[in-house]
Amino acid sequence: MARRKKIYEGKAKILYEGPEPGTLVQYFKDDATAYNAQKHDVIEGKGVLNNRLSEFFMQGLHQIGVPTHFIRRINMREQLIRSVEMIPLEVVVRNIAAGSLSERLGIDEGEPLPRPIVEFYYKDDKLGDPLVTEEHIAAFGWASQQDLDDMVALALRVNDFLSGCMMGAGIRLVDFKIEIGRVWDGDYQRLIVADEISPDSCRLWDMDTGKKLDKDVFRRDLGNLADAYTEVARRLGVLPANATHLTKPTLIN
C-alpha cells in the first residue's frame, strides 16, 4: 500500500491516512519506551510481533462479539483500522498486584486481587498519565456515566477473553491496558476497543516459573524483549513453534 499522509505519531505507532474515508493505517514501530519515555531503545522485530499479536487478539474479540477498530492486517507492520473518536483515557484491568498498584497500596507484587479491578488513567504524557476517578471523568466531560458503565463492561469482557487465551498458553494475565473510542452509525453511538493489545500493554507471567514475558523485561533489564514477545507469540500459535526473533521477518510476511 502506498504511504499516505501522516496523521499522528506516538511512542510505538504511527497513524496514516487510510485508503478509504473513515479508515487509517496503523504502523507498528520497533521503539520501546518506559517510565514515560525516559527510557528508550529500538528493539528489532518488536513492531512486527506486536502487529501480529494485536491482530490475533482483535480477531478473537471480534469472534466473541466485542467490537474493535481492527479491519485487517496489511503487511508485517501495518493494519487497516477504523477511524474512531478516542476517549482520552487508558482503561487498566488488574487481576494480580504489580507495578504502580503495589507501589501505591503497599501490596506485595504477585498477590492475587479479590476480583478484577478496573482503573482509569488520563492520557497526558506531560502529566505522566495520572490515575483518575469516575468523578473526575464525569466532571471534566471526558466520558458520560453511560460511557463509563460501557467501558467497564467492555474491559471486563476483554479480561475474560485474554485471561482464557493466556491460561491456555501457560501464561498468567497479571494486568493490561486498553483504549476505547467512539464510532457513529447514523445517530447511534457505540464504544469499541481501539489502539492495540500486545505484550506492550499487558503484564504476562509464566504460570510455572513467574518469568516475565512483557515490557517489564525492558523496564527492568531482565533480558531480550524480542525473545520474550516471540515466546508469547509461539505459545499462542501466532508463530511456528521453532520461530526465533531473528527469523521473524520471513515467518510473518
Coordinates of N, CA and C in Angstrom, one line a residue:
M1 N 0.8 -1.2 0.0 CA 0.0 0.0 0.0 C 0.9 1.2 0.0
A2 N 0.6 2.2 -0.8 CA 1.4 3.4 -0.9 C 1.3 4.2 0.4
R3 N 2.4 4.8 0.8 CA 2.4 5.6 2.0 C 1.6 6.8 1.9
R4 N 0.8 7.1 2.9 CA -0.1 8.3 2.8 C 0.2 9.3 3.9
K5 N -0.6 10.3 4.0 CA -0.3 11.4 4.9 C -0.3 10.9 6.3
K6 N 0.7 11.4 7.1 CA 0.8 11.0 8.5 C -0.2 11.8 9.3
I7 N -0.9 11.1 10.1 CA -1.9 11.8 10.9 C -1.4 12.0 12.4
Y8 N -0.7 11.0 12.9 CA -0.3 11.1 14.3 C 0.9 10.1 14.4
E9 N 1.9 10.5 15.3 CA 3.0 9.6 15.6 C 3.1 9.5 17.2
G10 N 3.0 8.3 17.7 CA 3.2 8.1 19.1 C 4.5 7.4 19.4
K11 N 4.6 6.9 20.6 CA 5.9 6.3 21.0 C 6.1 4.9 20.4
A12 N 5.0 4.2 20.0 CA 5.2 2.9 19.5 C 4.5 2.7 18.1
K13 N 3.7 3.7 17.7 CA 2.9 3.5 16.4 C 2.8 4.8 15.7
I14 N 2.6 4.7 14.4 CA 2.3 5.9 13.6 C 0.9 5.6 12.9
L15 N 0.1 6.6 12.8 CA -1.2 6.5 12.1 C -1.1 7.3 10.8
Y16 N -1.5 6.7 9.7 CA -1.5 7.3 8.4 C -3.0 7.4 7.9
E17 N -3.2 8.3 7.0 CA -4.5 8.4 6.3 C -4.8 7.1 5.6
G18 N -6.0 6.6 5.7 CA -6.3 5.3 5.1 C -6.8 5.4 3.7
P19 N -6.9 4.3 3.0 CA -7.3 4.3 1.6 C -8.7 4.7 1.3
E20 N -9.6 4.6 2.3 CA -11.0 5.0 2.2 C -11.4 5.9 3.3
P21 N -12.4 6.7 3.1 CA -12.9 7.6 4.2 C -13.3 6.8 5.4
G22 N -12.9 7.3 6.6 CA -13.2 6.6 7.8 C -12.2 5.5 8.2
T23 N -11.1 5.4 7.5 CA -10.1 4.4 7.8 C -8.7 5.0 8.0
L24 N -7.9 4.3 8.7 CA -6.5 4.7 9.0 C -5.6 3.5 8.8
V25 N -4.3 3.8 8.5 CA -3.3 2.7 8.5 C -2.5 2.9 9.8
Q26 N -2.4 1.8 10.6 CA -1.6 1.8 11.8 C -0.3 1.1 11.6
Y27 N 0.8 1.8 11.8 CA 2.1 1.2 11.6 C 2.8 1.0 13.0
F28 N 3.3 -0.2 13.2 CA 3.9 -0.6 14.5 C 5.4 -0.4 14.4
K29 N 6.0 0.5 15.2 CA 7.4 0.8 15.3 C 8.1 -0.2 16.1
D30 N 9.4 -0.2 16.0 CA 10.3 -1.1 16.9 C 10.7 -0.4 18.1
D31 N 10.3 0.8 18.4 CA 10.7 1.6 19.5 C 10.1 1.0 20.8
A32 N 10.9 0.9 21.8 CA 10.4 0.5 23.2 C 10.7 1.7 24.1
T33 N 9.7 2.0 24.9 CA 9.8 3.1 25.9 C 9.3 2.6 27.2
A34 N 9.8 3.3 28.3 CA 9.3 3.0 29.6 C 9.5 4.3 30.5
Y35 N 8.8 4.3 31.6 CA 8.9 5.5 32.5 C 8.6 6.8 31.8
N36 N 7.4 6.8 31.0 CA 7.0 8.0 30.3 C 8.1 8.4 29.3
A37 N 8.7 7.4 28.6 CA 9.7 7.7 27.5 C 11.0 8.1 28.1
Q38 N 11.3 8.1 29.4 CA 12.6 8.4 29.9 C 13.6 7.3 29.5
K39 N 13.1 6.1 29.4 CA 14.0 5.0 28.9 C 13.5 4.7 27.5
H40 N 14.4 4.6 26.5 CA 14.0 4.3 25.1 C 15.1 3.5 24.5
D41 N 14.6 2.6 23.6 CA 15.5 1.8 22.8 C 14.8 1.4 21.5
V42 N 15.5 0.8 20.6 CA 14.8 0.3 19.4 C 15.1 -1.2 19.4
I43 N 14.1 -2.0 19.4 CA 14.2 -3.5 19.5 C 13.8 -4.1 18.2
E44 N 14.8 -4.6 17.4 CA 14.5 -5.1 16.1 C 13.4 -6.2 16.1
G45 N 12.4 -6.0 15.3 CA 11.3 -7.0 15.2 C 10.1 -6.8 16.1
K46 N 10.3 -5.9 17.1 CA 9.2 -5.7 18.1 C 7.9 -5.3 17.4
G47 N 8.0 -4.3 16.5 CA 6.8 -3.9 15.8 C 6.1 -5.0 15.0
V48 N 6.9 -5.8 14.4 CA 6.3 -7.0 13.6 C 5.5 -7.9 14.6
L49 N 6.1 -8.2 15.7 CA 5.4 -9.1 16.7 C 4.2 -8.4 17.2
N50 N 4.2 -7.2 17.6 CA 3.0 -6.5 18.1 C 1.9 -6.4 17.1
N51 N 2.3 -6.2 15.8 CA 1.3 -6.2 14.8 C 0.5 -7.5 14.7
R52 N 1.3 -8.6 14.7 CA 0.6 -9.9 14.6 C -0.1 -10.3 15.9
L53 N 0.4 -10.0 17.0 CA -0.3 -10.3 18.3 C -1.5 -9.5 18.4
S54 N -1.5 -8.2 18.1 CA -2.6 -7.4 18.2 C -3.7 -7.8 17.2
E55 N -3.3 -8.2 16.0 CA -4.3 -8.8 15.1 C -4.9 -10.0 15.7
F56 N -4.2 -10.9 16.3 CA -4.7 -12.1 16.9 C -5.7 -11.8 17.9
F57 N -5.4 -10.9 18.8 CA -6.3 -10.6 19.9 C -7.6 -9.9 19.4
M58 N -7.4 -8.9 18.5 CA -8.6 -8.2 17.9 C -9.5 -9.1 17.2
Q59 N -9.0 -10.1 16.4 CA -9.8 -11.0 15.7 C -10.5 -11.9 16.7
G60 N -9.9 -12.3 17.8 CA -10.5 -13.1 18.8 C -11.6 -12.4 19.5
L61 N -11.4 -11.1 19.8 CA -12.5 -10.3 20.4 C -13.7 -10.2 19.4
H62 N -13.4 -10.0 18.2 CA -14.5 -9.9 17.2 C -15.3 -11.2 17.2
Q63 N -14.7 -12.3 17.3 CA -15.4 -13.6 17.2 C -16.3 -13.8 18.4
I64 N -16.1 -13.1 19.5 CA -17.0 -13.3 20.7 C -17.9 -12.0 20.8
G65 N -17.9 -11.2 19.8 CA -18.8 -10.1 19.8 C -18.4 -8.8 20.4
V66 N -17.1 -8.7 20.7 CA -16.6 -7.4 21.3 C -16.1 -6.6 20.1
P67 N -16.7 -5.4 19.9 CA -16.3 -4.6 18.7 C -14.9 -3.9 18.9
T68 N -14.2 -3.9 17.8 CA -12.8 -3.3 17.8 C -12.7 -2.4 16.5
H69 N -11.6 -1.7 16.5 CA -11.3 -0.8 15.3 C -10.6 -1.6 14.2
F70 N -10.2 -2.8 14.5 CA -9.4 -3.6 13.5 C -10.2 -4.0 12.3
I71 N -9.7 -3.8 11.1 CA -10.3 -4.3 9.9 C -9.5 -5.5 9.3
R72 N -8.2 -5.3 9.0 CA -7.4 -6.4 8.5 C -5.9 -6.0 8.6
R73 N -5.1 -7.0 8.6 CA -3.6 -6.7 8.6 C -3.2 -6.5 7.1
I74 N -2.4 -5.5 6.9 CA -2.0 -5.2 5.5 C -0.6 -5.9 5.2
N75 N 0.3 -5.8 6.1 CA 1.6 -6.4 5.9 C 2.3 -6.6 7.3
M76 N 3.6 -6.9 7.3 CA 4.2 -7.2 8.5 C 4.1 -6.2 9.6
R77 N 4.0 -4.9 9.2 CA 4.0 -3.8 10.2 C 2.7 -3.0 10.2
E78 N 1.8 -3.2 9.3 CA 0.7 -2.3 9.2 C -0.7 -3.0 9.3
Q79 N -1.6 -2.3 9.9 CA -3.0 -2.7 9.9 C -3.9 -1.7 9.3
L80 N -5.0 -2.1 8.7 CA -6.1 -1.2 8.3 C -7.1 -1.1 9.5
I81 N -7.3 0.0 10.0 CA -8.2 0.2 11.1 C -9.3 1.2 10.9
R82 N -10.4 1.1 11.6 CA -11.4 2.1 11.5 C -11.0 3.4 12.3
S83 N -11.3 4.5 11.8 CA -11.0 5.8 12.5 C -12.1 6.0 13.5
V84 N -11.7 6.3 14.7 CA -12.6 6.5 15.9 C -12.3 7.8 16.6
E85 N -13.2 8.2 17.4 CA -13.0 9.4 18.3 C -12.5 8.8 19.6
M86 N -11.2 9.0 19.9 CA -10.7 8.4 21.0 C -11.1 9.1 22.3
I87 N -11.5 8.3 23.3 CA -11.7 8.8 24.7 C -10.4 9.0 25.3
P88 N -10.1 10.1 25.9 CA -8.7 10.4 26.4 C -8.4 9.7 27.8
L89 N -8.7 8.4 27.8 CA -8.5 7.6 29.0 C -7.8 6.3 28.6
E90 N -6.9 5.8 29.5 CA -6.5 4.4 29.5 C -7.3 3.6 30.5
V91 N -7.8 2.5 30.1 CA -8.5 1.6 31.0 C -7.7 0.4 31.3
V92 N -7.4 0.3 32.6 CA -6.5 -0.7 33.1 C -7.3 -1.7 33.9
V93 N -7.1 -3.0 33.6 CA -7.8 -4.1 34.4 C -6.6 -4.9 35.1
R94 N -6.8 -5.0 36.4 CA -5.7 -5.7 37.2 C -6.3 -6.9 37.9
N95 N -5.6 -8.1 37.7 CA -6.0 -9.3 38.3 C -5.1 -9.7 39.5
I96 N -3.8 -9.3 39.4 CA -2.8 -9.6 40.4 C -2.1 -8.3 40.7
A97 N -1.7 -8.1 41.9 CA -1.0 -6.9 42.3 C 0.4 -6.8 41.6
A98 N 0.7 -5.7 41.0 CA 2.0 -5.5 40.3 C 2.1 -4.0 40.0
G99 N 3.3 -3.6 39.7 CA 3.6 -2.2 39.2 C 3.1 -1.1 40.1
S100 N 2.4 -0.1 39.6 CA 2.0 1.0 40.4 C 1.0 0.7 41.5
L101 N 0.2 -0.3 41.3 CA -0.8 -0.7 42.3 C 0.0 -1.2 43.6
S102 N 1.0 -2.0 43.4 CA 1.8 -2.5 44.5 C 2.5 -1.3 45.2
E103 N 3.0 -0.4 44.4 CA 3.7 0.8 45.0 C 2.7 1.7 45.7
R104 N 1.5 1.9 45.2 CA 0.6 2.9 45.8 C 0.0 2.3 47.1
L105 N -0.4 1.0 47.1 CA -1.1 0.4 48.2 C -0.3 -0.5 49.1
G106 N 1.0 -0.7 48.8 CA 1.8 -1.5 49.6 C 1.5 -2.9 49.6
I107 N 0.9 -3.4 48.5 CA 0.6 -4.8 48.3 C 1.7 -5.5 47.6
D108 N 2.1 -6.7 48.1 CA 3.2 -7.4 47.6 C 2.9 -7.7 46.1
E109 N 3.9 -7.5 45.2 CA 3.8 -7.9 43.8 C 3.5 -9.4 43.7
G110 N 2.5 -9.8 43.0 CA 2.2 -11.2 42.8 C 1.0 -11.6 43.7
E111 N 0.5 -10.7 44.5 CA -0.6 -11.1 45.4 C -1.9 -11.0 44.5
P112 N -2.7 -12.2 44.5 CA -3.9 -12.1 43.7 C -4.9 -11.2 44.3
L113 N -5.6 -10.4 43.5 CA -6.6 -9.5 43.9 C -8.0 -10.2 44.1
P114 N -8.8 -9.7 45.1 CA -10.1 -10.4 45.4 C -11.0 -10.5 44.2
R115 N -10.9 -9.5 43.2 CA -11.6 -9.5 42.0 C -10.9 -8.6 41.0
P116 N -11.2 -8.7 39.7 CA -10.6 -7.8 38.8 C -10.9 -6.3 39.1
I117 N -9.9 -5.5 39.2 CA -10.1 -4.1 39.5 C -9.9 -3.2 38.2
V118 N -10.8 -2.4 37.9 CA -10.7 -1.5 36.7 C -10.3 -0.1 37.2
E119 N -9.3 0.4 36.5 CA -8.8 1.8 36.9 C -8.8 2.6 35.6
F120 N -8.9 3.9 35.8 CA -8.8 4.9 34.6 C -7.7 5.8 34.8
Y121 N -7.0 6.0 33.7 CA -5.8 7.0 33.7 C -6.0 8.0 32.6
Y122 N -5.8 9.3 32.9 CA -6.0 10.3 32.0 C -4.8 10.4 31.0
K123 N -5.0 10.3 29.7 CA -3.9 10.2 28.8 C -3.3 11.6 28.6
D124 N -2.2 11.8 29.2 CA -1.4 13.1 29.0 C 0.0 12.8 29.4
D125 N 0.9 12.7 28.4 CA 2.3 12.3 28.6 C 3.0 13.3 29.5
K126 N 2.6 14.6 29.4 CA 3.3 15.6 30.2 C 2.9 15.5 31.7
L127 N 1.8 14.9 32.0 CA 1.4 14.7 33.4 C 1.7 13.3 33.8
G128 N 2.2 12.4 32.9 CA 2.5 11.1 33.3 C 1.3 10.2 33.4
D129 N 0.3 10.5 32.6 CA -1.0 9.7 32.6 C -1.5 9.4 34.0
P130 N -2.0 10.4 34.7 CA -2.3 10.2 36.1 C -3.6 9.4 36.3
L131 N -3.7 8.6 37.4 CA -4.8 7.9 37.8 C -6.0 8.9 38.1
V132 N -7.2 8.6 37.6 CA -8.3 9.5 37.8 C -9.5 8.7 38.3
T133 N -10.5 9.3 38.9 CA -11.7 8.6 39.4 C -12.8 8.9 38.4
E134 N -13.9 8.1 38.5 CA -15.0 8.3 37.7 C -15.6 9.7 37.9
E135 N -15.5 10.3 39.1 CA -15.9 11.6 39.4 C -15.2 12.7 38.6
H136 N -13.8 12.5 38.5 CA -13.0 13.4 37.6 C -13.5 13.3 36.2
I137 N -13.7 12.1 35.7 CA -14.1 11.8 34.3 C -15.4 12.5 34.0
A138 N -16.4 12.4 34.9 CA -17.7 13.0 34.6 C -17.6 14.5 34.7
A139 N -16.9 15.0 35.7 CA -16.8 16.4 36.0 C -16.2 17.2 34.8
F140 N -15.1 16.6 34.2 CA -14.4 17.2 33.1 C -14.9 16.8 31.7
G141 N -16.0 16.0 31.7 CA -16.6 15.7 30.4 C -15.9 14.8 29.5
W142 N -14.9 14.0 30.1 CA -14.2 13.1 29.2 C -15.1 11.9 28.8
A143 N -16.0 11.6 29.6 CA -17.0 10.5 29.2 C -18.2 10.6 30.1
S144 N -19.3 10.2 29.6 CA -20.6 10.2 30.4 C -20.6 9.0 31.3
Q145 N -21.6 9.0 32.2 CA -21.7 7.9 33.1 C -22.1 6.6 32.3
Q146 N -22.9 6.8 31.3 CA -23.2 5.6 30.5 C -22.0 5.1 29.8
D147 N -21.1 6.0 29.3 CA -19.8 5.6 28.7 C -19.0 4.8 29.7
L148 N -18.9 5.3 30.9 CA -18.1 4.7 31.9 C -18.6 3.3 32.2
D149 N -19.9 3.1 32.3 CA -20.5 1.8 32.5 C -20.2 0.9 31.3
D150 N -20.3 1.4 30.1 CA -20.0 0.6 28.9 C -18.5 0.2 28.9
M151 N -17.6 1.2 29.3 CA -16.2 0.9 29.2 C -15.8 -0.1 30.2
V152 N -16.4 -0.1 31.4 CA -16.1 -1.1 32.4 C -16.5 -2.5 31.9
A153 N -17.7 -2.6 31.3 CA -18.2 -3.8 30.8 C -17.4 -4.3 29.7
L154 N -16.9 -3.5 28.8 CA -16.0 -3.9 27.7 C -14.7 -4.4 28.2
A155 N -14.1 -3.6 29.2 CA -12.8 -4.0 29.8 C -12.9 -5.4 30.4
L156 N -14.0 -5.7 31.1 CA -14.1 -7.0 31.8 C -14.3 -8.1 30.8
R157 N -15.0 -7.8 29.7 CA -15.1 -8.9 28.7 C -13.8 -9.2 28.0
V158 N -13.0 -8.1 27.8 CA -11.7 -8.3 27.3 C -10.8 -9.1 28.3
N159 N -11.0 -8.8 29.5 CA -10.2 -9.5 30.6 C -10.6 -11.0 30.6
D160 N -11.8 -11.3 30.4 CA -12.2 -12.7 30.4 C -11.6 -13.4 29.2
F161 N -11.6 -12.8 28.0 CA -11.1 -13.3 26.8 C -9.6 -13.5 26.9
L162 N -8.9 -12.5 27.3 CA -7.4 -12.5 27.4 C -7.0 -13.5 28.4
S163 N -7.6 -13.5 29.6 CA -7.2 -14.5 30.6 C -7.3 -15.9 30.1
G164 N -8.4 -16.2 29.4 CA -8.6 -17.6 28.9 C -7.5 -17.9 27.8
C165 N -7.2 -17.0 26.9 CA -6.2 -17.2 25.9 C -4.8 -17.5 26.6
M166 N -4.5 -16.6 27.5 CA -3.2 -16.8 28.2 C -3.1 -18.0 29.0
M167 N -4.2 -18.3 29.8 CA -4.1 -19.6 30.6 C -3.9 -20.8 29.7
G168 N -4.5 -20.8 28.6 CA -4.3 -22.0 27.7 C -2.9 -22.1 27.2
A169 N -2.1 -21.0 27.2 CA -0.7 -20.9 26.8 C 0.2 -21.0 28.0
G170 N -0.3 -21.3 29.2 CA 0.6 -21.3 30.3 C 1.1 -20.0 30.8
I171 N 0.3 -18.9 30.5 CA 0.7 -17.6 30.9 C -0.4 -17.0 31.8
R172 N 0.0 -16.3 32.8 CA -0.9 -15.6 33.8 C -1.0 -14.2 33.3
L173 N -2.3 -13.7 33.1 CA -2.6 -12.3 32.8 C -2.6 -11.5 34.0
V174 N -1.6 -10.8 34.3 CA -1.5 -10.0 35.6 C -2.4 -8.8 35.5
D175 N -2.2 -8.0 34.4 CA -3.0 -6.8 34.2 C -2.8 -6.4 32.7
F176 N -3.6 -5.5 32.2 CA -3.5 -5.0 30.9 C -4.2 -3.6 30.8
K177 N -3.8 -2.9 29.7 CA -4.4 -1.6 29.4 C -5.0 -1.7 28.0
I178 N -6.2 -1.1 27.9 CA -6.8 -0.9 26.6 C -7.2 0.6 26.4
E179 N -7.4 1.0 25.2 CA -8.0 2.3 24.9 C -9.3 2.1 24.1
I180 N -10.2 3.0 24.3 CA -11.6 2.9 23.8 C -12.0 4.1 23.0
G181 N -12.6 3.9 21.9 CA -13.1 5.1 21.1 C -14.5 5.0 20.7
R182 N -15.1 6.1 20.3 CA -16.5 6.2 19.9 C -16.6 6.2 18.4
V183 N -17.6 5.4 17.9 CA -17.9 5.5 16.5 C -19.4 5.7 16.4
W184 N -19.8 6.3 15.2 CA -21.2 6.6 15.0 C -21.7 5.8 13.8
D185 N -22.8 5.2 14.0 CA -23.6 4.5 13.0 C -24.9 5.3 12.8
G186 N -24.9 6.3 11.9 CA -26.0 7.2 11.8 C -26.1 8.0 13.1
D187 N -27.2 8.0 13.8 CA -27.4 8.8 15.0 C -27.0 8.0 16.3
Y188 N -26.6 6.8 16.0 CA -26.3 5.9 17.2 C -24.8 5.8 17.4
Q189 N -24.4 6.1 18.7 CA -23.0 6.0 19.1 C -22.7 4.7 19.8
R190 N -21.6 4.1 19.6 CA -21.2 2.9 20.4 C -19.7 3.0 20.6
L191 N -19.2 2.3 21.6 CA -17.8 2.3 22.0 C -17.2 1.0 21.5
I192 N -15.9 1.1 21.0 CA -15.2 0.0 20.6 C -13.8 0.0 21.1
V193 N -13.2 -1.1 21.2 CA -11.8 -1.3 21.6 C -10.9 -0.8 20.4
A194 N -9.9 0.1 20.8 CA -9.0 0.7 19.7 C -7.6 0.5 20.2
D195 N -6.7 1.2 19.5 CA -5.2 1.2 19.8 C -4.6 -0.2 19.5
E196 N -4.2 -0.9 20.5 CA -3.6 -2.2 20.3 C -3.7 -3.1 21.6
I197 N -3.6 -4.4 21.4 CA -3.5 -5.3 22.5 C -2.3 -6.1 22.2
S198 N -1.2 -6.0 23.1 CA 0.0 -6.7 22.8 C 0.8 -6.8 24.1
P199 N 1.9 -7.5 24.1 CA 2.7 -7.5 25.4 C 3.2 -6.1 25.8
D200 N 3.2 -5.1 24.9 CA 3.4 -3.8 25.3 C 2.4 -3.3 26.3
S201 N 1.2 -3.7 26.2 CA 0.1 -3.2 27.0 C -0.4 -4.2 28.0
C202 N 0.3 -5.3 28.2 CA -0.1 -6.4 29.2 C 1.0 -6.7 30.1
R203 N 0.7 -7.2 31.3 CA 1.7 -7.9 32.1 C 1.4 -9.4 32.0
L204 N 2.5 -10.1 31.6 CA 2.3 -11.5 31.4 C 3.4 -12.3 32.1
W205 N 3.0 -13.3 32.9 CA 4.0 -14.1 33.7 C 3.8 -15.5 33.4
D206 N 4.9 -16.3 33.2 CA 4.8 -17.7 33.0 C 4.1 -18.3 34.3
M207 N 3.2 -19.2 34.1 CA 2.4 -19.7 35.2 C 3.2 -20.6 36.1
D208 N 4.2 -21.2 35.6 CA 5.1 -22.1 36.4 C 6.2 -21.4 37.1
T209 N 6.9 -20.6 36.3 CA 8.2 -20.0 36.8 C 8.0 -18.6 37.2
G210 N 7.0 -17.9 36.8 CA 6.9 -16.5 37.1 C 7.7 -15.6 36.2
K211 N 8.3 -16.2 35.2 CA 9.2 -15.4 34.3 C 8.3 -14.4 33.6
K212 N 8.8 -13.2 33.4 CA 8.1 -12.1 32.8 C 8.2 -12.1 31.3
L213 N 7.1 -12.0 30.6 CA 7.1 -12.1 29.2 C 6.4 -10.8 28.5
D214 N 6.7 -9.7 29.1 CA 6.1 -8.4 28.7 C 7.1 -7.3 28.8
K215 N 6.6 -6.1 28.7 CA 7.5 -4.9 28.6 C 8.3 -4.7 29.9
D216 N 8.0 -5.4 31.0 CA 8.8 -5.3 32.2 C 10.2 -5.9 31.9
V217 N 10.3 -6.8 30.9 CA 11.6 -7.3 30.6 C 12.5 -6.1 30.2
F218 N 12.0 -5.1 29.5 CA 12.7 -3.9 29.1 C 12.8 -2.9 30.2
R219 N 11.7 -2.7 30.9 CA 11.7 -1.8 32.1 C 12.8 -2.1 33.1
R220 N 12.9 -3.4 33.4 CA 13.7 -3.9 34.5 C 15.0 -4.6 34.0
D221 N 15.3 -4.5 32.7 CA 16.6 -5.0 32.2 C 16.7 -6.5 32.6
L222 N 15.6 -7.3 32.2 CA 15.6 -8.7 32.5 C 16.0 -9.6 31.4
G223 N 16.4 -9.1 30.2 CA 16.7 -9.9 29.1 C 16.3 -9.2 27.8
N224 N 16.2 -10.1 26.8 CA 15.9 -9.6 25.4 C 14.3 -9.5 25.2
L225 N 13.9 -8.3 24.9 CA 12.4 -8.1 24.8 C 11.8 -8.8 23.6
A226 N 12.5 -8.9 22.5 CA 12.0 -9.6 21.3 C 11.9 -11.1 21.6
D227 N 12.8 -11.6 22.4 CA 12.7 -13.0 22.7 C 11.5 -13.3 23.6
A228 N 11.2 -12.4 24.5 CA 10.0 -12.6 25.4 C 8.7 -12.5 24.6
Y229 N 8.6 -11.5 23.7 CA 7.4 -11.4 22.8 C 7.3 -12.6 21.9
T230 N 8.4 -13.0 21.4 CA 8.4 -14.2 20.5 C 7.9 -15.4 21.2
E231 N 8.3 -15.6 22.4 CA 7.8 -16.7 23.2 C 6.3 -16.7 23.4
V232 N 5.7 -15.5 23.7 CA 4.3 -15.3 23.8 C 3.6 -15.7 22.5
A233 N 4.1 -15.2 21.3 CA 3.6 -15.5 20.0 C 3.6 -17.0 19.7
R234 N 4.7 -17.6 20.0 CA 4.8 -19.1 19.8 C 3.8 -19.8 20.6
R235 N 3.7 -19.5 21.9 CA 2.7 -20.2 22.8 C 1.3 -20.1 22.3
L236 N 1.0 -18.9 21.8 CA -0.4 -18.7 21.3 C -0.7 -19.2 19.9
G237 N 0.4 -19.7 19.3 CA 0.2 -20.2 17.9 C 0.3 -19.2 16.8
V238 N 0.6 -18.0 17.2 CA 0.8 -16.9 16.2 C 2.0 -17.1 15.3
L239 N 3.1 -17.7 15.9 CA 4.3 -18.0 15.2 C 4.5 -19.5 15.3
P240 N 5.2 -20.1 14.3 CA 5.6 -21.5 14.4 C 6.4 -21.8 15.7
A241 N 6.3 -23.0 16.2 CA 7.0 -23.4 17.4 C 8.5 -23.2 17.4
N242 N 9.1 -23.3 16.2 CA 10.5 -23.1 16.1 C 11.0 -21.7 15.7
A243 N 10.1 -20.7 15.8 CA 10.4 -19.4 15.4 C 11.3 -18.7 16.5
T244 N 12.3 -17.9 16.0 CA 13.1 -17.0 16.9 C 12.9 -15.6 16.3
H245 N 13.3 -14.7 17.2 CA 13.1 -13.3 16.8 C 14.0 -12.9 15.6
L246 N 15.1 -13.7 15.4 CA 16.0 -13.4 14.3 C 15.3 -13.8 12.9
T247 N 14.4 -14.7 13.0 CA 13.8 -15.2 11.7 C 12.3 -14.6 11.5
K248 N 11.9 -13.7 12.4 CA 10.5 -13.2 12.3 C 10.2 -12.6 10.9
P249 N 11.0 -11.8 10.3 CA 10.6 -11.2 9.1 C 10.2 -12.1 8.0
T250 N 10.8 -13.3 7.9 CA 10.4 -14.3 6.9 C 9.2 -15.1 7.3
L251 N 9.0 -15.3 8.6 CA 7.9 -16.1 9.1 C 6.6 -15.3 9.2
I252 N 6.6 -14.0 9.2 CA 5.4 -13.3 9.5 C 5.0 -12.5 8.3
N253 N 5.6 -12.7 7.1 CA 5.2 -11.9 6.0 C 3.8 -12.0 5.6

